[in-house]
């Protein structure tokens, strides 16, 4: 036992050393060559110690969750656990956002010159705008889209256009939408863990999904909303393959299709979906028709957008050109290919580093059990959880190696980060690891002024 605990600490220490190295090397590169295009590498932010109206609430929530989170998650009836986790996540994200105040922390986040709300008025004729969307992606094209609009398929911007159409316009409502939906991502992950592994692991993961450092960037970022959509796609797929539900399969397919039109990079979630299908393959063999509603749902969003006139592949290739026309063409791959992983540590915490080490050990020893036996035994359930976490890590690493995620990954990788957090369910002494998560989030939010 003592040796295993030492391995946990070694993994956490290695992750901390990676972050420290990224900070030191990044500061040197930026001050010498000015090529990183971030003020406080590896994060996009600036040094600025501060407190705000959200500080007392954040401190209180952190203390209460660390002290009582594991026991409450273990004792509550299961039906109450997801609702409690959603409420706690919302409170945690809101309190961290309000450390910067309502104006700076919420209302202006999605209204900067890079953001979606800058182009709401250009979507007065939605079908015509979608047909013309690709003509404004390149940096030197007429009326080129802002960075985040050009960098995503149009469903991302359409979300805020539709919010505006129903009377929920402006940065305040947009921020509230992202926080409210984003807070459900952890609930979806928890439900998937219960379906694929077992309920005990889902309960043990719950406090870590609530008190994640990722909450610093989930309030308020559209990527929090993206994280929720794709998390529910995976969760419903997990329910479909474990319960044999055609309805869940159809809705999962719809959400996966929508995900592809929210963010190009989230197509990598196909790997996580494949892991879910692999774990549920016995039920699929019994009821192979489940793949029919899944594929039918998956085809809806591509069919609609293509019929309107938006070409996903053309837009993606233009985005690659646009990416290298801007900061992506200046930022050095040799730094970001490993510094991005330091960003991943900062959004998931040192606990995840220790959890991933445990998951790797479990998967090495019991990979066969994960694929051939149901998750009714604790060791088998752990192996099944480890396989899902490993698929998320593989997706993140592919995104990293692609070179299309140089910097700002503390925001861009939020959807992947949510699926690494369940690895913490494998750790003993959860309160100590939870405290480390909370302290990291509080330190970052109070010392840095994050932004994008």
Coordinates of C-alpha atoms in Angstrom, one line a residue:
X1 CA 0.0 0.0 0.0
X2 CA 2.8 2.4 0.9
X3 CA 4.4 1.7 -2.5
X4 CA 1.2 2.5 -4.3
X5 CA 0.7 5.8 -2.4
X6 CA 4.3 6.7 -3.3
X7 CA 3.5 6.1 -7.0
X8 CA 0.5 8.5 -6.6
X9 CA 2.7 11.2 -5.2
X10 CA 5.4 10.6 -7.8
X11 CA 2.8 11.0 -10.6
X12 CA 1.5 14.2 -9.0
X13 CA 5.1 15.5 -8.5
X14 CA 5.9 14.8 -12.2
X15 CA 2.8 16.7 -13.3
X16 CA 3.8 19.6 -11.0
X17 CA 7.3 19.6 -12.5
X18 CA 5.8 19.7 -16.0
X19 CA 3.8 22.8 -15.2
X20 CA 6.8 24.5 -13.5
X21 CA 9.0 23.7 -16.5
X22 CA 6.3 25.0 -18.9
X23 CA 6.1 28.3 -16.9
X24 CA 9.9 28.9 -16.8
X25 CA 10.7 27.9 -20.4
X26 CA 7.6 29.7 -21.6
X27 CA 8.5 32.9 -19.9
X28 CA 12.0 32.8 -21.4
X29 CA 10.7 32.1 -24.9
X30 CA 8.0 34.8 -24.7
X31 CA 10.4 37.5 -23.3
X32 CA 13.1 36.6 -25.8
X33 CA 11.3 35.8 -29.0
X34 CA 7.7 36.9 -28.4
X35 CA 6.3 34.0 -30.3
X36 CA 4.1 32.3 -27.8
X37 CA 1.4 35.0 -28.0
X38 CA 0.3 34.5 -24.3
X39 CA 1.2 36.8 -21.4
X40 CA 1.5 34.0 -18.8
X41 CA 2.6 30.8 -20.5
X42 CA 1.4 28.2 -20.7
X43 CA -1.9 29.9 -19.9
X44 CA -3.6 32.6 -21.8
X45 CA -3.9 35.2 -19.1
X46 CA -2.0 37.8 -17.2
X47 CA -0.6 38.1 -13.7
X48 CA -3.1 40.1 -11.5
X49 CA -3.7 39.0 -7.9
X50 CA -7.2 40.0 -6.9
X51 CA -10.3 39.1 -5.0
X52 CA -14.0 39.7 -5.8
X53 CA -17.6 39.1 -4.8
X54 CA -17.3 35.4 -5.6
X55 CA -14.3 34.9 -3.2
X56 CA -16.2 34.1 0.0
X57 CA -18.6 31.7 -1.8
X58 CA -15.8 30.0 -3.6
X59 CA -13.9 29.4 -0.3
X60 CA -17.0 28.2 1.5
X61 CA -17.9 25.8 -1.3
X62 CA -14.4 24.4 -1.5
X63 CA -14.3 23.8 2.2
X64 CA -17.8 22.2 2.4
X65 CA -17.2 20.0 -0.7
X66 CA -13.8 18.8 0.6
X67 CA -15.2 18.0 4.0
X68 CA -18.5 16.5 3.1
X69 CA -18.5 15.8 -0.6
X70 CA -17.3 12.2 -0.6
X71 CA -19.6 11.1 2.3
X72 CA -22.6 12.9 0.8
X73 CA -22.0 11.3 -2.6
X74 CA -21.7 7.9 -1.0
X75 CA -24.9 8.1 1.2
X76 CA -27.4 10.0 -0.9
X77 CA -30.0 8.0 -2.9
X78 CA -28.6 7.7 -6.4
X79 CA -31.5 9.7 -7.9
X80 CA -30.4 12.7 -5.9
X81 CA -26.7 12.5 -6.7
X82 CA -26.8 13.9 -10.2
X83 CA -29.1 16.8 -9.2
X84 CA -26.9 17.6 -6.2
X85 CA -23.8 17.4 -8.4
X86 CA -25.3 19.8 -10.9
X87 CA -26.3 22.3 -8.3
X88 CA -22.9 22.1 -6.7
X89 CA -21.1 22.5 -10.0
X90 CA -23.2 25.5 -10.9
X91 CA -22.4 27.1 -7.6
X92 CA -18.7 26.4 -7.9
X93 CA -18.4 27.7 -11.5
X94 CA -20.5 30.8 -10.7
X95 CA -18.5 31.6 -7.6
X96 CA -15.2 31.3 -9.5
X97 CA -16.5 33.5 -12.3
X98 CA -17.7 36.1 -9.9
X99 CA -14.2 36.5 -8.4
X100 CA -13.7 38.7 -11.4
X101 CA -17.0 40.4 -10.8
X102 CA -20.3 40.2 -12.9
X103 CA -19.1 42.5 -15.7
X104 CA -15.6 41.1 -16.2
X105 CA -16.2 37.6 -15.1
X106 CA -19.5 37.0 -17.0
X107 CA -21.0 39.6 -19.2
X108 CA -18.1 40.6 -21.4
X109 CA -16.5 37.2 -21.8
X110 CA -18.4 36.3 -25.0
X111 CA -18.6 39.8 -26.4
X112 CA -14.9 40.5 -27.1
X113 CA -13.8 41.0 -30.7
X114 CA -12.9 37.3 -31.0
X115 CA -16.3 36.0 -29.8
X116 CA -19.6 34.8 -31.2
X117 CA -21.8 37.7 -30.0
X118 CA -19.9 40.0 -32.3
X119 CA -21.6 38.6 -35.4
X120 CA -25.2 38.1 -34.2
X121 CA -26.5 40.8 -36.6
X122 CA -25.0 39.1 -39.6
X123 CA -27.3 36.1 -39.2
X124 CA -30.6 37.9 -40.0
X125 CA -31.0 35.4 -42.8
X126 CA -29.7 32.2 -41.4
X127 CA -29.8 30.0 -44.5
X128 CA -28.1 32.6 -46.6
X129 CA -25.4 33.2 -44.0
X130 CA -24.8 29.5 -43.7
X131 CA -24.4 29.2 -47.5
X132 CA -21.9 32.1 -47.4
X133 CA -20.2 31.0 -44.2
X134 CA -17.0 29.6 -45.8
X135 CA -16.4 32.8 -47.8
X136 CA -15.5 34.6 -44.6
X137 CA -13.2 32.2 -42.9
X138 CA -9.8 33.2 -44.3
X139 CA -8.1 36.1 -42.6
X140 CA -7.9 38.3 -45.7
X141 CA -11.4 37.5 -47.0
X142 CA -14.0 40.3 -47.0
X143 CA -15.7 40.8 -43.6
X144 CA -13.8 37.8 -42.2
X145 CA -15.3 36.1 -39.2
X146 CA -13.8 36.7 -35.7
X147 CA -11.4 34.1 -34.6
X148 CA -13.8 31.9 -32.6
X149 CA -16.5 32.1 -35.2
X150 CA -14.1 31.2 -38.0
X151 CA -12.6 28.5 -35.8
X152 CA -15.8 26.5 -35.4
X153 CA -18.6 25.2 -37.5
X154 CA -21.7 27.4 -37.5
X155 CA -23.8 25.6 -35.0
X156 CA -21.6 27.2 -32.3
X157 CA -22.6 30.7 -33.4
X158 CA -26.1 29.7 -34.2
X159 CA -26.7 28.8 -30.6
X160 CA -26.2 32.4 -29.5
X161 CA -28.1 33.7 -32.5
X162 CA -31.1 31.6 -31.4
X163 CA -30.7 32.7 -27.8
X164 CA -30.9 36.3 -29.1
X165 CA -34.0 35.5 -31.2
X166 CA -35.9 34.3 -28.1
X167 CA -35.0 37.4 -26.1
X168 CA -32.0 36.1 -24.3
X169 CA -29.5 38.3 -26.0
X170 CA -26.3 39.9 -24.7
X171 CA -23.3 38.6 -22.8
X172 CA -25.1 38.0 -19.5
X173 CA -27.5 35.5 -20.9
X174 CA -24.9 33.9 -23.1
X175 CA -22.6 33.4 -20.1
X176 CA -25.5 32.0 -18.0
X177 CA -26.3 29.6 -20.8
X178 CA -22.7 28.3 -20.9
X179 CA -22.5 27.9 -17.2
X180 CA -25.9 26.3 -16.8
X181 CA -25.3 23.8 -19.6
X182 CA -21.6 23.3 -18.8
X183 CA -22.3 22.4 -15.2
X184 CA -24.3 19.3 -16.5
X185 CA -21.2 17.9 -18.2
X186 CA -20.0 16.4 -15.0
X187 CA -23.4 14.9 -14.4
X188 CA -23.3 13.2 -17.8
X189 CA -19.9 11.8 -17.1
X190 CA -21.1 10.4 -13.8
X191 CA -24.1 8.7 -15.4
X192 CA -21.8 7.2 -18.0
X193 CA -19.4 5.8 -15.4
X194 CA -22.3 4.3 -13.5
X195 CA -23.6 2.6 -16.7
X196 CA -20.3 1.4 -18.0
X197 CA -18.5 0.6 -14.7
X198 CA -20.5 0.7 -11.5
X199 CA -22.4 3.0 -9.1
X200 CA -19.7 3.1 -6.5
X201 CA -17.1 4.5 -8.9
X202 CA -19.6 7.1 -10.2
X203 CA -20.2 8.2 -6.6
X204 CA -16.5 8.4 -5.9
X205 CA -15.9 10.4 -9.0
X206 CA -18.7 12.9 -8.3
X207 CA -16.9 15.3 -5.9
X208 CA -14.0 15.5 -8.3
X209 CA -16.3 16.3 -11.2
X210 CA -17.8 19.1 -9.1
X211 CA -14.6 20.6 -7.7
X212 CA -12.6 20.5 -10.9
X213 CA -10.1 23.3 -11.6
X214 CA -11.6 23.2 -15.1
X215 CA -14.5 25.3 -13.6
X216 CA -12.2 28.3 -13.8
X217 CA -12.6 28.3 -17.6
X218 CA -16.1 26.9 -17.7
X219 CA -17.3 30.3 -16.5
X220 CA -17.8 31.6 -19.0
X221 CA -16.7 29.8 -22.2
X222 CA -18.6 28.4 -25.1
X223 CA -16.4 25.3 -24.7
X224 CA -18.2 24.5 -21.5
X225 CA -21.4 24.2 -23.5
X226 CA -19.6 22.1 -26.1
X227 CA -18.3 19.9 -23.3
X228 CA -21.9 19.3 -22.0
X229 CA -23.3 18.4 -25.4
X230 CA -20.6 15.8 -26.2
X231 CA -20.7 14.5 -22.6
X232 CA -24.4 13.8 -22.9
X233 CA -23.8 12.2 -26.3
X234 CA -21.4 9.7 -24.6
X235 CA -23.6 9.2 -21.6
X236 CA -26.7 8.4 -23.6
X237 CA -24.7 6.1 -25.8
X238 CA -23.6 4.3 -22.6
X239 CA -27.2 4.0 -21.4
X240 CA -28.2 2.7 -24.9
X241 CA -25.6 -0.1 -25.0
X242 CA -26.1 -1.2 -21.4
X243 CA -29.9 -1.0 -21.4
X244 CA -30.6 -1.8 -25.0
X245 CA -32.6 1.4 -25.5
X246 CA -33.2 2.5 -29.1
X247 CA -34.4 5.9 -28.0
X248 CA -31.2 6.7 -26.1
X249 CA -29.2 5.5 -29.1
X250 CA -31.1 7.9 -31.4
X251 CA -30.7 10.9 -29.1
X252 CA -27.1 10.1 -28.6
X253 CA -26.6 10.0 -32.4
X254 CA -28.4 13.4 -32.7
X255 CA -26.0 14.9 -30.1
X256 CA -22.9 13.4 -31.7
X257 CA -24.0 14.9 -35.0
X258 CA -24.5 18.3 -33.4
X259 CA -21.1 18.1 -31.8
X260 CA -19.5 17.8 -35.2
X261 CA -21.0 21.2 -36.1
X262 CA -20.1 22.8 -32.8
X263 CA -16.3 22.1 -32.9
X264 CA -14.2 20.4 -35.5
X265 CA -11.8 19.0 -32.9
X266 CA -14.6 17.2 -31.1
X267 CA -14.8 14.6 -33.9
X268 CA -12.0 13.0 -31.9
X269 CA -14.7 11.9 -29.4
X270 CA -15.3 9.1 -31.9
X271 CA -12.5 7.3 -30.0
X272 CA -14.4 7.6 -26.7
X273 CA -17.6 6.5 -28.4
X274 CA -15.7 3.5 -29.8
X275 CA -14.6 2.6 -26.3
X276 CA -18.2 2.7 -25.1
X277 CA -19.3 0.5 -28.0
X278 CA -16.5 -1.9 -27.2
X279 CA -17.6 -2.2 -23.6
X280 CA -21.2 -2.6 -24.6
X281 CA -20.6 -5.0 -27.5
X282 CA -22.3 -7.9 -25.9
X283 CA -25.6 -6.1 -25.7
X284 CA -25.1 -4.8 -29.2
X285 CA -24.6 -8.4 -30.4
X286 CA -27.9 -9.2 -28.7
X287 CA -29.7 -6.2 -30.2
X288 CA -27.7 -5.1 -33.3
X289 CA -30.6 -2.9 -34.4
X290 CA -29.4 -0.3 -31.8
X291 CA -26.9 0.9 -34.4
X292 CA -29.7 1.9 -36.7
X293 CA -31.2 4.7 -34.6
X294 CA -27.7 5.7 -33.6
X295 CA -26.6 6.2 -37.2
X296 CA -29.9 7.8 -38.1
X297 CA -29.6 10.3 -35.4
X298 CA -25.9 10.9 -36.3
X299 CA -26.9 11.8 -39.8
X300 CA -29.5 14.5 -39.0
X301 CA -27.2 17.5 -38.3
X302 CA -24.9 16.8 -41.3
X303 CA -27.9 16.3 -43.6
X304 CA -29.5 19.6 -42.4
X305 CA -26.4 21.7 -42.7
X306 CA -25.4 20.2 -46.0
X307 CA -28.9 20.8 -47.4
X308 CA -28.7 24.4 -46.4
X309 CA -25.4 24.8 -48.2
X310 CA -22.7 24.5 -45.5
X311 CA -19.7 22.3 -46.6
X312 CA -18.1 20.9 -43.4
X313 CA -14.9 19.6 -45.2
X314 CA -14.4 22.8 -47.2
X315 CA -14.8 24.9 -44.0
X316 CA -12.3 22.7 -42.1
X317 CA -9.6 23.0 -44.8
X318 CA -10.1 26.8 -44.9
X319 CA -9.8 26.9 -41.1
X320 CA -6.5 25.1 -41.3
X321 CA -5.3 27.9 -43.6
X322 CA -6.8 30.6 -41.3
X323 CA -5.1 29.0 -38.3
X324 CA -1.7 29.4 -39.8
X325 CA -2.4 32.9 -41.0
X326 CA -2.8 34.0 -37.4
X327 CA -1.1 33.1 -34.1
X328 CA -1.1 29.4 -35.0
X329 CA 1.5 30.1 -37.6
X330 CA 3.8 31.9 -35.1
X331 CA 3.5 29.8 -32.0
X332 CA 6.2 27.2 -31.9
X333 CA 5.1 23.6 -32.1
X334 CA 8.2 22.5 -30.2
X335 CA 7.0 24.3 -27.1
X336 CA 3.3 23.8 -27.2
X337 CA 3.3 20.1 -28.0
X338 CA 4.4 19.5 -24.4
X339 CA 3.3 22.7 -22.7
X340 CA -0.3 21.9 -23.8
X341 CA -0.1 18.9 -21.5
X342 CA 0.9 21.3 -18.6
X343 CA -2.3 23.2 -19.4
X344 CA -4.2 19.9 -19.1
X345 CA -2.7 19.4 -15.7
X346 CA -3.9 22.9 -14.6
X347 CA -7.5 22.2 -15.7
X348 CA -7.7 18.7 -14.3
X349 CA -5.3 19.0 -11.3
X350 CA -2.6 16.9 -9.8
X351 CA -5.2 14.4 -8.6
X352 CA -5.9 13.4 -12.2
X353 CA -2.2 12.8 -12.8
X354 CA -2.2 10.3 -9.9
X355 CA -5.5 8.8 -11.1
X356 CA -4.2 8.3 -14.6
X357 CA -1.2 6.5 -13.2
X358 CA -3.6 4.2 -11.3
X359 CA -5.8 3.7 -14.4
X360 CA -2.8 2.8 -16.5
X361 CA -1.8 0.2 -13.9
X362 CA -5.3 -1.2 -13.7
X363 CA -5.7 -1.4 -17.5
X364 CA -2.3 -3.1 -17.8
X365 CA -3.3 -5.8 -15.3
X366 CA -7.0 -6.3 -16.1
X367 CA -7.6 -5.2 -19.7
X368 CA -9.0 -8.6 -20.6
X369 CA -11.5 -8.5 -17.8
X370 CA -12.7 -5.1 -18.9
X371 CA -13.6 -6.4 -22.3
X372 CA -14.9 -9.9 -21.4
X373 CA -16.7 -9.5 -18.1
X374 CA -19.5 -7.2 -16.9
X375 CA -18.7 -4.5 -14.4
X376 CA -20.2 -6.3 -11.4
X377 CA -16.9 -6.9 -9.6
X378 CA -14.9 -4.0 -8.3
X379 CA -11.7 -4.9 -10.1
X380 CA -13.5 -5.3 -13.4
X381 CA -15.4 -2.1 -12.9
X382 CA -12.2 -0.3 -12.4
X383 CA -10.7 -1.8 -15.5
X384 CA -13.8 -0.6 -17.5
X385 CA -13.5 2.9 -16.1
X386 CA -9.8 2.9 -16.9
X387 CA -10.5 2.0 -20.6
X388 CA -12.9 4.9 -21.0
X389 CA -10.4 7.3 -19.4
X390 CA -7.6 5.9 -21.6
X391 CA -9.7 6.6 -24.7
X392 CA -10.2 10.2 -23.6
X393 CA -6.4 10.6 -22.9
X394 CA -5.7 9.2 -26.4
X395 CA -8.1 11.6 -28.0
X396 CA -6.4 14.5 -26.2
X397 CA -3.0 13.4 -27.2
X398 CA -4.0 13.2 -30.9
X399 CA -5.4 16.7 -30.6
X400 CA -2.1 17.8 -29.2
X401 CA 0.1 16.1 -31.8
X402 CA -2.1 17.5 -34.6
X403 CA -0.6 21.0 -34.1
X404 CA -4.1 22.6 -34.3
X405 CA -4.2 23.2 -30.6
X406 CA -1.2 25.4 -29.8
X407 CA -2.1 27.4 -26.7
X408 CA -5.6 28.1 -25.2
X409 CA -6.0 24.4 -24.5
X410 CA -7.1 25.2 -21.0
X411 CA -10.3 26.3 -22.7
X412 CA -10.3 24.2 -25.9
X413 CA -9.7 20.9 -24.1
X414 CA -12.5 21.3 -21.5
X415 CA -14.6 18.5 -23.2
X416 CA -11.6 16.1 -23.0
X417 CA -10.7 17.1 -19.4
X418 CA -14.2 16.1 -18.1
X419 CA -13.5 12.5 -19.1
X420 CA -10.1 12.4 -17.4
X421 CA -11.5 13.5 -14.0
X422 CA -13.2 10.1 -13.3
X423 CA -9.7 8.6 -12.9
X424 CA -9.7 10.2 -9.5
X425 CA -12.3 7.6 -8.4
X426 CA -9.4 5.2 -8.2
X427 CA -7.6 7.2 -5.6
X428 CA -7.7 6.6 -1.8
X429 CA -8.0 9.5 0.7
X430 CA -10.3 11.5 -1.6
X431 CA -10.5 14.5 0.8
X432 CA -6.7 15.2 0.5
X433 CA -6.9 15.0 -3.3
X434 CA -10.0 17.1 -3.4
X435 CA -8.3 19.7 -1.3
X436 CA -5.5 19.9 -3.9
X437 CA -8.0 20.4 -6.7
X438 CA -9.8 23.2 -4.8
X439 CA -6.6 25.0 -3.9
X440 CA -5.3 24.9 -7.5
X441 CA -8.6 26.4 -8.8
X442 CA -8.6 29.1 -6.2
X443 CA -5.0 30.0 -6.6
X444 CA -5.3 30.3 -10.4
X445 CA -8.5 32.3 -10.3
X446 CA -7.2 34.7 -7.6
X447 CA -3.6 35.2 -9.0
X448 CA -4.3 35.3 -12.8
X449 CA -6.8 37.2 -14.9
X450 CA -7.7 34.5 -17.4
X451 CA -9.2 35.2 -20.7
X452 CA -9.4 34.3 -24.4

